[in-house]
Every structure is written in C-alpha cells, then in structure tokens.
GROMACS .gro file of C-alpha atoms in nm:
model
  215
    1MET     CA    1   0.416  -0.264  -3.309
    2ILE     CA    2   0.457  -0.425  -3.004
    3ASP     CA    3   0.203  -0.726  -2.991
    4ILE     CA    4   0.069  -0.645  -2.615
    5LEU     CA    5  -0.142  -0.975  -2.613
    6SER     CA    6   0.187  -1.156  -2.597
    7LEU     CA    7   0.318  -1.011  -2.282
    8GLU     CA    8   0.079  -1.228  -2.090
    9ASN     CA    9   0.256  -1.530  -2.228
   10ASP     CA   10   0.637  -1.387  -2.244
   11PHE     CA   11   0.658  -1.241  -1.896
   12GLU     CA   12   0.510  -1.342  -1.538
   13ALA     CA   13   0.493  -0.940  -1.415
   14VAL     CA   14   0.458  -0.598  -1.558
   15ILE     CA   15   0.603  -0.325  -1.387
   16PHE     CA   16   0.505   0.047  -1.495
   17ASP     CA   17   0.689   0.376  -1.414
   18CYS     CA   18   0.446   0.635  -1.351
   19ASP     CA   19   0.498   0.995  -1.424
   20GLY     CA   20   0.510   1.032  -1.829
   21THR     CA   21   0.451   0.670  -1.869
   22LEU     CA   22   0.119   0.603  -1.701
   23VAL     CA   23   0.013   0.956  -1.678
   24HIS     CA   24   0.093   1.268  -1.833
   25THR     CA   25   0.237   1.484  -1.540
   26PRO     CA   26   0.523   1.699  -1.690
   27PRO     CA   27   0.287   2.009  -1.722
   28VAL     CA   28   0.189   1.981  -1.364
   29TYR     CA   29   0.503   1.923  -1.221
   30ALA     CA   30   0.672   2.196  -1.432
   31ASP     CA   31   0.404   2.450  -1.243
   32ALA     CA   32   0.475   2.286  -0.908
   33TRP     CA   33   0.852   2.281  -0.920
   34ALA     CA   34   0.860   2.636  -1.032
   35ALA     CA   35   0.653   2.745  -0.723
   36GLY     CA   36   0.890   2.556  -0.509
   37PHE     CA   37   1.223   2.699  -0.682
   38SER     CA   38   1.069   3.047  -0.666
   39LEU     CA   39   1.170   3.037  -0.283
   40SER     CA   40   1.516   3.063  -0.385
   41GLY     CA   41   1.443   3.386  -0.563
   42LYS     CA   42   1.570   3.208  -0.927
   43PRO     CA   43   1.302   3.146  -1.169
   44MET     CA   44   1.283   2.805  -1.324
   45SER     CA   45   1.147   2.775  -1.684
   46GLU     CA   46   0.919   2.488  -1.792
   47ALA     CA   47   1.179   2.432  -2.056
   48TRP     CA   48   1.454   2.354  -1.793
   49TYR     CA   49   1.207   2.104  -1.601
   50LEU     CA   50   1.106   1.930  -1.917
   51MET     CA   51   1.445   1.854  -1.997
   52ARG     CA   52   1.472   1.690  -1.677
   53ALA     CA   53   1.155   1.514  -1.620
   54GLY     CA   54   1.160   1.195  -1.458
   55MET     CA   55   1.447   1.283  -1.230
   56SER     CA   56   1.368   1.240  -0.835
   57GLU     CA   57   1.334   1.508  -0.633
   58GLY     CA   58   1.685   1.499  -0.449
   59VAL     CA   59   1.844   1.468  -0.798
   60LEU     CA   60   1.649   1.741  -0.950
   61MET     CA   61   1.728   1.977  -0.649
   62ASP     CA   62   2.115   1.896  -0.693
   63ALA     CA   63   2.106   2.009  -1.084
   64PHE     CA   64   1.918   2.326  -0.972
   65GLU     CA   65   2.149   2.387  -0.721
   66ARG     CA   66   2.424   2.322  -0.945
   67GLU     CA   67   2.320   2.518  -1.242
   68PHE     CA   68   2.181   2.823  -1.067
   69ASP     CA   69   2.431   2.834  -0.777
   70VAL     CA   70   2.221   2.842  -0.507
   71VAL     CA   71   2.159   2.671  -0.158
   72LEU     CA   72   1.807   2.547  -0.155
   73ASP     CA   73   1.612   2.523   0.181
   74ARG     CA   74   1.504   2.157   0.073
   75GLU     CA   75   1.236   2.092   0.314
   76SER     CA   76   1.052   2.418   0.218
   77VAL     CA   77   1.083   2.353  -0.171
   78ILE     CA   78   0.951   2.009  -0.124
   79ALA     CA   79   0.642   2.126   0.071
   80THR     CA   80   0.570   2.402  -0.159
   81MET     CA   81   0.613   2.172  -0.458
   82ARG     CA   82   0.389   1.887  -0.333
   83SER     CA   83   0.129   2.116  -0.223
   84HIS     CA   84   0.098   2.291  -0.533
   85PHE     CA   85   0.069   1.955  -0.746
   86LEU     CA   86  -0.158   1.809  -0.515
   87GLN     CA   87  -0.385   2.121  -0.547
   88ASN     CA   88  -0.378   2.060  -0.939
   89VAL     CA   89  -0.373   1.680  -0.942
   90HIS     CA   90  -0.717   1.716  -1.125
   91ASN     CA   91  -0.527   1.832  -1.430
   92VAL     CA   92  -0.319   1.496  -1.443
   93ARG     CA   93  -0.459   1.288  -1.766
   94GLU     CA   94  -0.361   0.906  -1.805
   95VAL     CA   95  -0.144   0.832  -2.102
   96ARG     CA   96  -0.420   0.646  -2.308
   97ALA     CA   97  -0.244   0.371  -2.492
   98VAL     CA   98  -0.040   0.266  -2.177
   99ALA     CA   99  -0.341   0.298  -1.950
  100ALA     CA  100  -0.535   0.072  -2.203
  101THR     CA  101  -0.261  -0.189  -2.159
  102VAL     CA  102  -0.295  -0.194  -1.785
  103ARG     CA  103  -0.650  -0.226  -1.820
  104ARG     CA  104  -0.609  -0.531  -2.062
  105LEU     CA  105  -0.356  -0.705  -1.842
  106ALA     CA  106  -0.558  -0.653  -1.548
  107GLY     CA  107  -0.625  -0.995  -1.376
  108LEU     CA  108  -0.424  -1.155  -1.617
  109ARG     CA  109  -0.058  -1.098  -1.438
  110PRO     CA  110   0.063  -0.921  -1.120
  111MET     CA  111   0.134  -0.541  -1.196
  112ALA     CA  112   0.294  -0.297  -1.008
  113VAL     CA  113   0.411   0.078  -1.012
  114ALA     CA  114   0.764   0.182  -0.970
  115SER     CA  115   0.813   0.574  -0.927
  116GLY     CA  116   1.074   0.793  -0.840
  117GLY     CA  117   0.803   1.022  -0.705
  118SER     CA  118   0.677   1.063  -0.323
  119ARG     CA  119   0.400   0.820  -0.217
  120GLU     CA  120   0.194   1.113  -0.122
  121ILE     CA  121   0.190   1.242  -0.518
  122VAL     CA  122   0.188   0.899  -0.684
  123THR     CA  123  -0.082   0.781  -0.456
  124ALA     CA  124  -0.290   1.069  -0.531
  125THR     CA  125  -0.228   1.088  -0.902
  126LEU     CA  126  -0.297   0.722  -0.943
  127GLN     CA  127  -0.618   0.741  -0.735
  128GLY     CA  128  -0.714   1.088  -0.950
  129THR     CA  129  -0.689   0.898  -1.264
  130GLY     CA  130  -0.868   0.587  -1.178
  131LEU     CA  131  -0.562   0.364  -1.213
  132ARG     CA  132  -0.476   0.268  -0.852
  133GLU     CA  133  -0.701  -0.020  -0.841
  134TYR     CA  134  -0.536  -0.221  -1.121
  135PHE     CA  135  -0.195  -0.232  -0.933
  136ASP     CA  136  -0.096  -0.502  -0.678
  137GLN     CA  137   0.185  -0.283  -0.537
  138VAL     CA  138   0.303   0.057  -0.588
  139VAL     CA  139   0.679   0.129  -0.501
  140THR     CA  140   0.795   0.489  -0.448
  141ILE     CA  141   1.101   0.675  -0.394
  142ASP     CA  142   0.996   0.658  -0.024
  143ASP     CA  143   1.047   0.299  -0.006
  144VAL     CA  144   1.419   0.256  -0.155
  145ALA     CA  145   1.762   0.383  -0.087
  146ASN     CA  146   1.869   0.522  -0.449
  147PRO     CA  147   1.664   0.652  -0.724
  148LYS     CA  148   1.677   0.545  -1.068
  149PRO     CA  149   1.897   0.489  -1.273
  150ALA     CA  150   1.979   0.236  -0.967
  151PRO     CA  151   1.782  -0.066  -1.009
  152ASP     CA  152   1.634  -0.042  -0.641
  153LEU     CA  153   1.267   0.054  -0.744
  154PHE     CA  154   1.225  -0.209  -0.999
  155LEU     CA  155   1.395  -0.486  -0.764
  156GLN     CA  156   1.164  -0.399  -0.493
  157ALA     CA  157   0.848  -0.404  -0.720
  158ALA     CA  158   0.960  -0.765  -0.810
  159ALA     CA  159   1.025  -0.871  -0.488
  160LEU     CA  160   0.695  -0.732  -0.347
  161LEU     CA  161   0.518  -0.928  -0.647
  162GLY     CA  162   0.723  -1.257  -0.588
  163ILE     CA  163   0.868  -1.283  -0.933
  164GLU     CA  164   1.230  -1.311  -1.035
  165PRO     CA  165   1.326  -0.994  -1.207
  166ALA     CA  166   1.416  -1.163  -1.525
  167ARG     CA  167   1.038  -1.231  -1.572
  168CYS     CA  168   0.955  -0.904  -1.534
  169VAL     CA  169   0.881  -0.650  -1.839
  170VAL     CA  170   0.897  -0.284  -1.744
  171PHE     CA  171   0.716   0.029  -1.936
  172GLU     CA  172   0.930   0.332  -1.904
  173ASP     CA  173   0.978   0.692  -2.054
  174SER     CA  174   1.291   0.809  -1.931
  175GLU     CA  175   1.656   0.701  -1.991
  176GLN     CA  176   1.710   0.696  -1.613
  177GLY     CA  177   1.438   0.444  -1.576
  178LEU     CA  178   1.530   0.247  -1.910
  179GLU     CA  179   1.878   0.214  -1.749
  180ALA     CA  180   1.750   0.096  -1.424
  181ALA     CA  181   1.533  -0.164  -1.579
  182ARG     CA  182   1.832  -0.301  -1.763
  183ARG     CA  183   2.034  -0.307  -1.416
  184ALA     CA  184   1.749  -0.484  -1.276
  185GLY     CA  185   1.813  -0.739  -1.533
  186MET     CA  186   1.431  -0.693  -1.671
  187SER     CA  187   1.335  -0.633  -2.018
  188ALA     CA  188   1.180  -0.276  -2.115
  189ILE     CA  189   0.948  -0.101  -2.330
  190ASP     CA  190   1.025   0.269  -2.411
  191VAL     CA  191   0.679   0.410  -2.448
  192ASN     CA  192   0.849   0.684  -2.672
  193ARG     CA  193   0.910   0.448  -2.915
  194LEU     CA  194   0.542   0.410  -2.994
  195ASP     CA  195   0.416   0.689  -3.231
  196LEU     CA  196   0.080   0.846  -3.222
  197HIS     CA  197  -0.062   0.594  -3.485
  198GLU     CA  198   0.066   0.309  -3.278
  199GLN     CA  199  -0.060   0.439  -2.951
  200GLN     CA  200  -0.408   0.471  -3.104
  201GLN     CA  201  -0.378   0.145  -3.245
  202LEU     CA  202  -0.297  -0.036  -2.921
  203ALA     CA  203  -0.548   0.162  -2.717
  204ASP     CA  204  -0.835   0.064  -2.955
  205GLU     CA  205  -0.725  -0.297  -2.988
  206CYS     CA  206  -0.717  -0.318  -2.606
  207LEU     CA  207  -1.041  -0.156  -2.552
  208SER     CA  208  -1.205  -0.360  -2.822
  209ILE     CA  209  -1.083  -0.684  -2.638
  210ARG     CA  210  -1.258  -0.546  -2.341
  211SER     CA  211  -1.582  -0.495  -2.508
  212VAL     CA  212  -1.570  -0.830  -2.643
  213GLN     CA  213  -1.507  -1.010  -2.305
  214ALA     CA  214  -1.785  -0.797  -2.146
  215HIS     CA  215  -2.031  -0.968  -2.380
   0.00000   0.00000   0.00000
C-alpha cells in the first residue's frame, strides 16, 4: 500500500488529474458527450466513451469523426456537451481515497490540478465537490498548447507552483496522463492500482489523522 504520509517528505509538490482521479465524472461526461455527438445524427454509446475517458475534447472528437465517418460542427458539439455537463454537475462525486489524500496534504505541500478538461467544467466540478479550496493552482487544456500525453499540463503546473518537475508527484488514472507525467520527468501514482480495500484504508487513515489534529 502507498504510504501517503511519506509524500510530504519525498516530494515538494503534488499534482492531481481531475476527471477519474479526484472526481468520478465518466458517467456524467458520457451523457454529456452523447448529447453533443447526437447533433451529428450518430449515436454514441456509454461503452464507447468509457473506453476513451480522459481524452481531451479535441482528441475525443477526432476519434469520433474517424470511427463514425462524420464531420462534426465542433463548436456546437462542445457547447451542447458543456451545457449538459454543467446542468448535471451536482451528480459528480469525489473519489473518496484521493480526496482524503488532498485533505491530508493540504497546507503541508503546494498542490495543483492539471486537467485535460476545459476551465469552465473543471472549475465547476472542483467547486461543486468542495475541493477547489485545497489547490494553489488549477491548469486546464485552455492554458496549454498540447493535451496529454504531452507533458505540457504537468510542466505548467510545476512552473506555477515554482517547483522543479523532478520534485513533483502526480496522481493519475489514465494511460495518457501517466505517460504525460513520465514525459514531464515526474513520479506518478496510478490510482487504479489501489484496490477497494486499500482505498478504504487510505481514506480512513487520512481522516483519522485529521481528527487527531483537530483535537
């Protein structure tokens, strides 16, 4: 099991992906993208999206056009998708073990979010789950030239935090994100490698520490 307490000693900053890492957004995104892609006259199944969860908007639309042989009105698709997501952002839930890690490390090390999502959606998601207050910086696809697996998002987050990339650790859930962390020269923790028992232990440990500190 990952010893989360060692992070404050082994690294100078912690960077978190958002969707699928901090918060469980795939079901909400699947519905939103289905609404957006329906403008093309081609239905999108939830299973199709879930196999590609974590892709940036542009990359996902590239895949849809290629596989369904359509040309999307991208501006309309994005507007519809984002509107649908924001209308249902109240259904987004935090990933408990990772959110507990954030709360445990709050104030101990600088932290950032580096997400391939739009600033509009990432901000609404973090605020809706009460997690925004814990982060010193939030970097989104709107702030960089290239999406994951390019290292741009993580390098920008490290620069804004003022920490060398090699002294940052990344929490990620997607292959693209893990590859981006490697290209940025950062250590990475794949949250999918934590089984449910480990996640529960991690959450309970962090919450217990906070309770002791409060007294």
